[in-house]
Amino acid sequence: MPAPPIRFIAHVDMDAFYASVELLRYPELNGRAVVIGGGRRHEPITTTDPVTGGTVRNFSTLRRYVGRGVITTATYEARAFGLHSAMGMMKAAQLAPDTILLPVDFDAYRRYSRLFKDAVRAIAPRIQDNGIDEIYVDLTNVHPEPARSILQEPKSDPWERAHAVARAIKDAVSAATGLSCSIGIAPNKLLAKMASELDKPDGLTLLRPEDIERRIWPLPAHKINGIGPKSSAKLETLGVRTIAELAAADPAWLVEHFGRAHGAFMHDAAHGRDDGDVLTKMEPKSISRELTFERDLSPRRDRDELTQIFTALCTGVSDDLKRKGYLGKTIGLKLRFDNFKTVTRDRTLDWPTDDPQVIRQAAGECLKRVPLDRRIRLLGVRAGALFAASAVSAGPPPDAADSTPWLFDQSLPR
DNA sequence: TCTGGGGTCCTAGGACCC
DNA sequence: TCTGGGGTCCTAGGACCC
């Protein structure tokens, strides 16, 4: 079999995305330690300066924060204090109480997300969404704008060509949003993602196969996308710290300790191998809503409040299904108790639905199968086994003999 | 000072079918 | 009578990602 031609994949990652969007709105916070997170109670309060008549904004700080929120994004100045995303804000307040706290504004981030993705798409149309603030871009057959000056030679080296396209992407993103991004270019998504991390923020990094040993192998194993805290802790107890050490490990030994898929993945990843395509369209697999309460609720004493929240979550899932045009055949319930133990229950229906009452009924059946002997901190409702609403008839036929929904187009995802 | 909300993928056992 | 083997679906839990 002939070797597949080399691909040029870019990973475009917006720098400190949520925080950077907020700084566009509040430029006076540039250079300050700022974190985004928590509820709506932390909007800055705008007043008028009695002397100058100018507008003065009063920002909340972490100092007086009380609650269960976590940081979603920290500016680089805040990161210097050890603050980072997913850190509890109570803990962050201990470390850096004077850090400015801003509430999340997902609508704004979604707007900027669309702007930056559209700007990239205009240059390179084959992009894969990877969350609100990052994408993979296939640059393999993308050429830079024709040279504007006769002094500029057309690029013959494909790496130089990809570099020029990435440069154009950075400029276009900046022009469209006023925000900076970091781009990594490599022969596959795995390496492109790692490359984009290497020179953050505002980086542009080429990672050729021959660079892997020098730039990737010295990194700790958890820098590989897919090796998280559990795997990296286990690797460490097995004497594997760096990606180089992981690459040197016997693949059979990795499979023995981490299972077939994960063990094989680790070995391939350490060698920079990944043949995953840039997926330009992806169907959702599940749609869910969940809520962590401000205080743990007792199943008995707070029954009414829990019931109300439960119903609202089901309505929310129903709304999301309808808005996105899907029906779910499996309804799931998620409970987290005060000791952080999490349980889930599923119920597969005979017919996919987006009806809030059907969802509520199915989730209620799931709830009956959970022993409620502790206080509850989180409740969640999920719809899985999604069908495109357009492909499923409006309801079960009255004499539905089996449980297979009628699909107008049987090729759609089940 | 306990740890958000929205997702994806994998594993493993049991049911059920051929 | 001592028991197979593959495939798919369902369920529960867990790791991981942004």
Coordinates of C-alpha atoms (C1' of nucleotides) in Angstrom, one line a residue:
Chain A
M1 CA 0.0 0.0 0.0
P2 CA 1.4 3.4 -0.9
A3 CA 2.2 5.7 2.0
P4 CA -0.6 8.3 2.5
P5 CA 0.4 11.8 1.4
I6 CA 1.4 14.1 4.3
R7 CA -1.4 16.3 5.6
F8 CA -1.1 19.8 7.0
I9 CA -3.4 20.2 10.0
A10 CA -3.7 23.4 12.0
H11 CA -5.1 23.7 15.5
V12 CA -6.4 27.2 16.1
D13 CA -6.9 28.0 19.8
M14 CA -8.2 31.3 21.0
D15 CA -6.0 32.8 23.8
A16 CA -7.8 33.0 27.3
F17 CA -11.0 33.2 25.2
Y18 CA -13.7 34.2 27.7
A19 CA -11.4 36.6 29.6
S20 CA -10.2 38.2 26.3
V21 CA -13.8 38.8 25.2
E22 CA -14.5 40.5 28.6
L23 CA -11.4 42.7 28.2
L24 CA -12.8 44.0 24.9
R25 CA -15.7 45.2 26.9
Y26 CA -13.7 46.5 29.9
P27 CA -10.4 47.6 28.4
E28 CA -9.4 49.2 31.7
L29 CA -8.8 45.7 33.0
N30 CA -6.0 45.1 30.6
G31 CA -2.9 43.9 32.5
R32 CA -4.9 43.0 35.6
A33 CA -5.5 39.6 37.1
V34 CA -9.1 38.7 36.1
V35 CA -11.1 35.5 36.3
I36 CA -14.4 34.6 34.7
G37 CA -16.9 32.4 36.6
G38 CA -19.7 32.2 39.1
G39 CA -23.2 33.6 38.8
R40 CA -24.8 36.8 37.7
R41 CA -24.2 38.6 41.0
H42 CA -20.8 39.9 40.0
E43 CA -21.7 42.3 37.2
P44 CA -19.6 45.5 37.6
I45 CA -21.5 48.4 39.1
T46 CA -21.3 51.5 37.0
T47 CA -21.3 54.9 38.7
T48 CA -20.5 58.5 37.7
D49 CA -17.5 60.2 39.1
P50 CA -18.8 63.3 41.0
V51 CA -15.7 65.3 40.1
T52 CA -15.0 64.4 36.5
G53 CA -18.5 63.3 35.5
G54 CA -16.9 60.2 33.9
T55 CA -18.0 56.7 34.1
V56 CA -16.5 54.6 36.9
R57 CA -16.9 50.8 37.0
N58 CA -16.8 49.0 40.3
F59 CA -15.6 45.4 39.8
S60 CA -16.2 42.5 42.2
T61 CA -13.1 40.7 43.5
L62 CA -12.7 37.2 44.6
R63 CA -12.2 38.3 48.3
R64 CA -15.8 38.2 49.3
Y65 CA -16.9 35.4 47.0
V66 CA -19.1 32.7 48.6
G67 CA -20.4 29.8 46.6
R68 CA -19.6 26.8 44.6
G69 CA -18.5 28.4 41.4
V70 CA -15.3 27.4 39.5
I71 CA -13.1 29.5 37.3
T72 CA -13.8 29.0 33.6
T73 CA -11.0 31.3 32.4
A74 CA -8.2 33.2 34.0
T75 CA -6.1 36.0 32.3
Y76 CA -2.4 35.3 32.1
E77 CA -1.8 37.8 34.9
A78 CA -4.2 35.7 37.1
R79 CA -2.5 32.5 36.1
A80 CA 0.7 33.9 37.5
F81 CA -0.9 33.6 40.9
G82 CA -1.6 30.0 40.3
L83 CA -5.2 30.5 39.3
H84 CA -6.5 28.3 36.5
S85 CA -9.8 27.1 34.9
A86 CA -11.8 24.5 36.9
M87 CA -10.3 25.8 40.2
G88 CA -12.9 26.4 42.9
M89 CA -13.3 30.2 43.4
M90 CA -13.2 29.9 47.2
K91 CA -9.8 28.4 46.8
A92 CA -8.8 31.0 44.2
A93 CA -9.9 33.7 46.7
Q94 CA -7.4 32.3 49.2
L95 CA -4.6 32.5 46.7
A96 CA -5.3 35.9 45.2
P97 CA -8.2 37.8 46.9
D98 CA -7.8 41.0 44.9
T99 CA -8.3 39.2 41.5
I100 CA -11.2 40.8 39.6
L101 CA -14.2 38.5 39.2
L102 CA -16.5 38.8 36.2
P103 CA -19.6 36.7 35.5
V104 CA -19.8 34.4 32.4
D105 CA -21.7 35.7 29.4
F106 CA -22.1 32.8 27.1
D107 CA -24.1 34.7 24.5
A108 CA -21.2 37.1 24.0
Y109 CA -18.7 34.2 23.7
R110 CA -20.9 32.4 21.2
R111 CA -21.0 35.6 19.1
Y112 CA -17.2 35.9 19.1
S113 CA -16.9 32.2 18.5
R114 CA -19.0 32.5 15.3
L115 CA -17.0 35.5 14.2
F116 CA -13.6 33.8 14.6
K117 CA -14.8 30.5 13.0
D118 CA -16.3 32.4 10.0
A119 CA -13.1 34.3 9.5
V120 CA -11.1 31.0 9.4
R121 CA -13.6 29.3 7.2
A122 CA -13.3 32.1 4.6
I123 CA -9.6 31.1 4.2
A124 CA -9.7 27.4 4.8
P125 CA -13.2 25.8 4.5
R126 CA -12.4 22.4 6.0
I127 CA -12.7 23.0 9.7
Q128 CA -13.7 20.8 12.7
D129 CA -15.4 22.4 15.7
N130 CA -13.7 21.5 18.9
G131 CA -15.7 23.6 21.4
I132 CA -16.4 27.3 21.6
D133 CA -12.8 28.5 21.4
E134 CA -10.9 26.1 19.2
I135 CA -11.0 24.3 15.8
Y136 CA -8.9 22.0 13.6
V137 CA -8.3 23.2 10.1
D138 CA -7.2 21.1 7.2
L139 CA -4.6 23.2 5.3
T140 CA -3.4 20.4 3.0
N141 CA -4.9 21.9 -0.2
V142 CA -5.0 25.5 0.9
H143 CA -2.8 28.1 -0.8
P144 CA -1.9 31.5 0.5
E145 CA -3.1 34.6 -1.4
P146 CA -1.0 35.3 -4.5
A147 CA 2.0 37.3 -3.7
R148 CA 1.2 41.0 -3.6
S149 CA 4.7 42.0 -4.5
I150 CA 6.9 40.7 -7.3
L151 CA 9.6 40.5 -4.6
Q152 CA 7.7 37.7 -2.9
E153 CA 8.5 34.3 -4.4
P154 CA 5.7 31.8 -4.5
K155 CA 6.1 29.3 -1.7
S156 CA 7.4 26.0 -2.9
D157 CA 8.1 24.4 0.5
P158 CA 4.7 23.1 1.7
W159 CA 5.5 23.9 5.3
E160 CA 6.3 27.5 4.4
R161 CA 3.0 27.5 2.5
A162 CA 1.1 26.3 5.5
H163 CA 2.9 28.8 7.7
A164 CA 1.8 31.6 5.3
V165 CA -1.8 30.5 5.5
A166 CA -1.7 30.3 9.2
R167 CA -0.3 33.8 9.3
A168 CA -3.3 34.9 7.2
I169 CA -5.6 33.1 9.6
K170 CA -4.2 34.9 12.6
D171 CA -4.6 38.3 10.9
A172 CA -8.2 37.5 9.8
V173 CA -9.1 36.4 13.3
S174 CA -7.6 39.5 14.8
A175 CA -9.4 41.7 12.2
A176 CA -12.8 40.0 12.8
T177 CA -12.7 39.9 16.6
G178 CA -9.8 42.0 18.0
L179 CA -8.6 38.8 19.7
S180 CA -5.4 36.8 19.4
C181 CA -5.1 33.0 18.9
S182 CA -2.4 30.5 18.9
I183 CA -1.9 28.1 15.9
G184 CA 0.0 24.8 15.7
I185 CA 0.6 23.1 12.4
A186 CA 1.5 19.5 12.2
P187 CA 0.8 16.3 10.1
N188 CA -2.2 15.4 12.3
K189 CA -4.7 16.7 14.9
L190 CA -3.0 15.2 17.9
L191 CA 0.3 17.0 17.1
A192 CA -1.3 20.2 15.9
K193 CA -3.1 20.5 19.2
M194 CA 0.2 20.0 21.1
A195 CA 1.9 22.4 18.8
S196 CA -0.6 25.2 19.5
E197 CA 0.2 25.0 23.2
L198 CA 4.0 25.4 22.7
D199 CA 4.1 29.1 22.1
K200 CA 1.0 30.4 23.7
P201 CA -0.3 33.1 23.7
D202 CA -0.3 34.5 20.1
G203 CA 1.9 31.7 18.9
L204 CA 2.4 30.1 15.5
T205 CA 4.3 26.9 15.7
L206 CA 5.2 24.4 13.0
L207 CA 5.8 20.8 14.3
R208 CA 7.5 18.6 11.7
P209 CA 7.9 14.9 12.3
E210 CA 11.6 15.4 12.9
D211 CA 10.7 18.0 15.7
I212 CA 8.8 15.4 17.8
E213 CA 11.8 14.1 19.7
R214 CA 13.1 17.6 20.6
R215 CA 9.9 19.4 21.4
I216 CA 7.3 16.8 22.4
W217 CA 9.2 13.9 24.1
P218 CA 10.5 16.0 27.0
L219 CA 7.0 17.0 28.0
P220 CA 5.1 15.2 30.8
A221 CA 2.7 12.5 29.6
H222 CA -0.4 14.5 30.6
K223 CA 0.3 17.0 27.9
I224 CA -1.1 14.5 25.5
N225 CA -4.8 15.2 24.8
G226 CA -6.5 12.1 26.2
I227 CA -4.1 11.4 29.1
G228 CA -5.7 13.1 32.1
P229 CA -5.0 13.2 35.8
K230 CA -5.9 9.5 36.5
S231 CA -3.8 8.0 33.7
S232 CA -0.9 10.3 34.3
A233 CA -0.9 9.4 38.1
K234 CA -1.0 5.7 37.2
L235 CA 1.8 6.1 34.6
E236 CA 3.9 7.8 37.2
T237 CA 3.5 5.0 39.7
L238 CA 4.6 2.7 36.8
G239 CA 7.7 4.8 36.4
V240 CA 6.6 6.7 33.3
R241 CA 6.8 10.5 33.5
T242 CA 7.6 12.0 30.1
I243 CA 6.3 11.3 26.6
A244 CA 9.7 9.9 25.7
E245 CA 9.4 7.3 28.5
L246 CA 5.9 6.6 27.3
A247 CA 7.1 6.1 23.7
A248 CA 9.7 3.7 24.9
A249 CA 7.2 1.6 26.8
D250 CA 6.1 -1.8 25.5
P251 CA 2.7 -1.4 23.8
A252 CA 1.6 -4.8 25.2
W253 CA 2.5 -3.7 28.7
L254 CA 0.5 -0.4 28.2
V255 CA -2.5 -2.4 27.0
E256 CA -2.2 -4.7 30.0
H257 CA -2.4 -1.7 32.4
F258 CA -4.8 0.6 30.6
G259 CA -7.0 -1.6 28.4
R260 CA -7.0 -2.3 24.7
A261 CA -8.1 1.1 23.3
H262 CA -6.4 3.4 25.8
G263 CA -3.1 1.5 25.9
A264 CA -2.8 1.4 22.1
F265 CA -3.8 5.1 22.0
M266 CA -1.1 6.1 24.5
H267 CA 1.6 4.2 22.5
D268 CA 0.6 5.8 19.2
A269 CA 0.2 9.2 20.7
A270 CA 3.6 9.2 22.2
H271 CA 5.0 8.5 18.8
G272 CA 3.0 11.3 17.3
R273 CA 0.7 9.0 15.3
D274 CA -2.9 9.9 14.7
D275 CA -4.9 9.3 11.5
G276 CA -8.1 10.9 12.6
D277 CA -9.8 13.0 9.9
V278 CA -10.8 16.6 10.2
L279 CA -14.6 16.1 10.7
T280 CA -16.4 19.0 9.1
K281 CA -19.8 18.0 10.4
M282 CA -20.7 16.2 13.6
E283 CA -24.1 15.2 14.9
P284 CA -24.7 15.6 18.7
K285 CA -24.9 12.3 20.6
S286 CA -26.7 13.7 23.7
I287 CA -28.3 16.9 25.0
S288 CA -28.4 17.6 28.7
R289 CA -29.1 20.0 31.5
E290 CA -27.7 19.9 35.0
L291 CA -27.6 22.1 38.1
T292 CA -25.5 22.2 41.2
F293 CA -27.5 23.7 44.0
E294 CA -26.2 26.5 46.2
R295 CA -26.7 24.3 49.2
D296 CA -27.2 20.5 49.4
L297 CA -30.9 19.7 49.3
S298 CA -32.6 17.1 51.4
P299 CA -34.8 14.7 49.4
R300 CA -37.5 14.9 52.1
R301 CA -37.3 18.4 53.6
D302 CA -36.6 20.2 50.2
R303 CA -38.9 17.9 48.2
D304 CA -40.9 20.7 46.7
E305 CA -37.8 22.7 45.6
L306 CA -36.2 19.6 44.1
T307 CA -39.4 18.7 42.2
Q308 CA -39.5 22.2 40.8
I309 CA -35.9 22.1 39.7
F310 CA -36.3 18.6 38.3
T311 CA -39.2 19.7 36.1
A312 CA -37.4 22.8 35.0
L313 CA -34.4 20.6 33.9
C314 CA -36.7 18.4 31.9
T315 CA -38.3 21.4 30.2
G316 CA -34.9 22.7 29.5
V317 CA -33.8 19.5 27.8
S318 CA -37.1 19.5 25.8
D319 CA -36.5 23.1 24.7
D320 CA -32.9 22.3 23.6
L321 CA -34.1 19.2 21.7
K322 CA -36.7 21.2 19.9
R323 CA -34.4 24.2 19.1
K324 CA -31.8 21.9 17.7
G325 CA -34.2 19.6 15.9
Y326 CA -33.7 16.3 17.7
L327 CA -35.6 13.6 19.5
G328 CA -34.1 11.5 22.2
K329 CA -35.0 7.8 22.7
T330 CA -33.0 7.3 26.0
I331 CA -33.7 9.6 28.9
G332 CA -31.0 9.7 31.6
L333 CA -31.0 11.0 35.2
K334 CA -27.9 12.1 37.1
L335 CA -27.6 12.7 40.8
R336 CA -24.6 13.9 42.8
F337 CA -24.8 13.5 46.6
D338 CA -23.2 15.7 49.2
N339 CA -20.2 13.3 49.4
F340 CA -19.7 13.9 45.6
K341 CA -20.7 10.3 44.7
T342 CA -22.5 10.4 41.4
V343 CA -25.1 8.0 40.1
T344 CA -26.9 7.8 36.8
R345 CA -29.9 5.9 35.6
D346 CA -31.2 5.4 32.1
R347 CA -34.5 4.6 30.6
T348 CA -34.9 3.8 26.9
L349 CA -38.3 4.6 25.6
D350 CA -40.2 2.8 22.9
W351 CA -40.3 6.0 20.8
P352 CA -37.9 9.0 20.7
T353 CA -39.4 12.2 22.1
D354 CA -38.8 15.9 22.7
D355 CA -42.0 16.2 24.9
P356 CA -41.3 17.7 28.3
Q357 CA -43.9 15.6 30.0
V358 CA -42.6 12.3 28.5
I359 CA -39.1 13.3 29.5
R360 CA -40.3 14.2 33.0
Q361 CA -42.1 10.9 33.3
A362 CA -39.1 8.8 32.1
A363 CA -36.7 10.7 34.3
G364 CA -39.1 10.3 37.2
E365 CA -39.0 6.5 36.7
C366 CA -35.2 6.7 36.8
L367 CA -35.4 8.6 40.0
K368 CA -37.4 5.9 41.7
R369 CA -34.6 3.5 41.1
V370 CA -32.1 5.6 43.2
P371 CA -32.0 5.2 47.0
L372 CA -32.2 8.8 48.3
D373 CA -30.5 8.4 51.6
R374 CA -28.2 11.5 51.5
R375 CA -28.5 15.1 50.6
I376 CA -28.2 16.0 47.0
R377 CA -25.9 18.6 45.5
L378 CA -26.6 18.1 41.7
L379 CA -29.4 17.0 39.6
G380 CA -29.2 16.4 35.8
V381 CA -31.4 15.2 33.0
R382 CA -30.1 14.0 29.6
A383 CA -31.5 12.8 26.3
G384 CA -29.4 10.3 24.4
A385 CA -29.9 8.0 21.4
L386 CA -30.8 11.1 19.3
F387 CA -32.7 11.1 16.1
A388 CA -33.0 14.0 13.7
A389 CA -36.6 15.2 14.2
S390 CA -37.0 15.6 10.5
A391 CA -36.3 11.9 9.9
V392 CA -38.8 10.5 12.5
S393 CA -42.6 10.5 12.1
A394 CA -44.5 12.6 14.6
G395 CA -45.4 9.7 16.9
P396 CA -45.6 6.0 17.3
P397 CA -48.3 4.4 15.0
P398 CA -51.2 3.3 17.1
D399 CA -50.5 -0.3 16.4
A400 CA -46.7 0.0 16.8
A401 CA -45.7 -3.7 17.0
D402 CA -42.1 -3.1 17.7
S403 CA -40.0 -0.4 19.1
T404 CA -38.1 0.6 16.0
P405 CA -39.0 4.2 15.0
W406 CA -39.9 4.7 11.5
L407 CA -37.1 6.6 9.7
F408 CA -37.8 8.3 6.4
D409 CA -34.1 8.0 5.8
Q410 CA -32.7 4.8 7.3
S411 CA -29.2 6.1 6.8
L412 CA -29.5 8.7 9.5
P413 CA -27.8 8.1 12.9
R414 CA -29.7 5.8 15.2
Chain B
dT1 C1' -11.9 25.7 50.6
dC2 C1' -14.1 20.9 48.3
dT3 C1' -14.7 20.2 43.2
dG4 C1' -19.6 24.0 37.1
dG5 C1' -22.0 22.6 33.0
dG6 C1' -22.0 20.7 28.5
dG7 C1' -20.3 17.1 26.1
dT8 C1' -17.6 12.5 24.0
dC9 C1' -15.8 7.9 24.3
dC10 C1' -14.8 3.4 26.6
dT11 C1' -15.7 -0.7 29.5
dA12 C1' -18.1 -4.4 31.2
dG13 C1' -22.0 -7.4 32.3
dG14 C1' -26.4 -9.2 31.1
dA15 C1' -30.3 -9.9 27.9
dC16 C1' -31.5 -11.7 23.8
dC17 C1' -31.0 -13.5 19.1
dC18 C1' -29.2 -16.5 15.6
Chain C
dT1 C1' -26.3 -32.2 30.7
dC2 C1' -21.6 -29.6 32.2
dT3 C1' -22.8 -26.5 27.7
dG4 C1' -20.1 -22.3 21.8
dG5 C1' -19.7 -18.1 19.8
dG6 C1' -20.8 -13.9 17.5
dG7 C1' -23.7 -9.7 17.2
dT8 C1' -26.5 -5.9 19.1
dC9 C1' -28.9 -3.4 22.6
dC10 C1' -29.3 -1.7 27.3
dT11 C1' -27.4 0.0 31.6
dA12 C1' -24.0 2.1 35.0
dG13 C1' -19.9 4.0 35.8
dG14 C1' -15.8 6.5 34.8
dA15 C1' -12.0 9.1 32.4
dC16 C1' -11.4 13.0 29.8
dC17 C1' -12.2 17.4 27.2
dC18 C1' -13.5 22.5 26.7

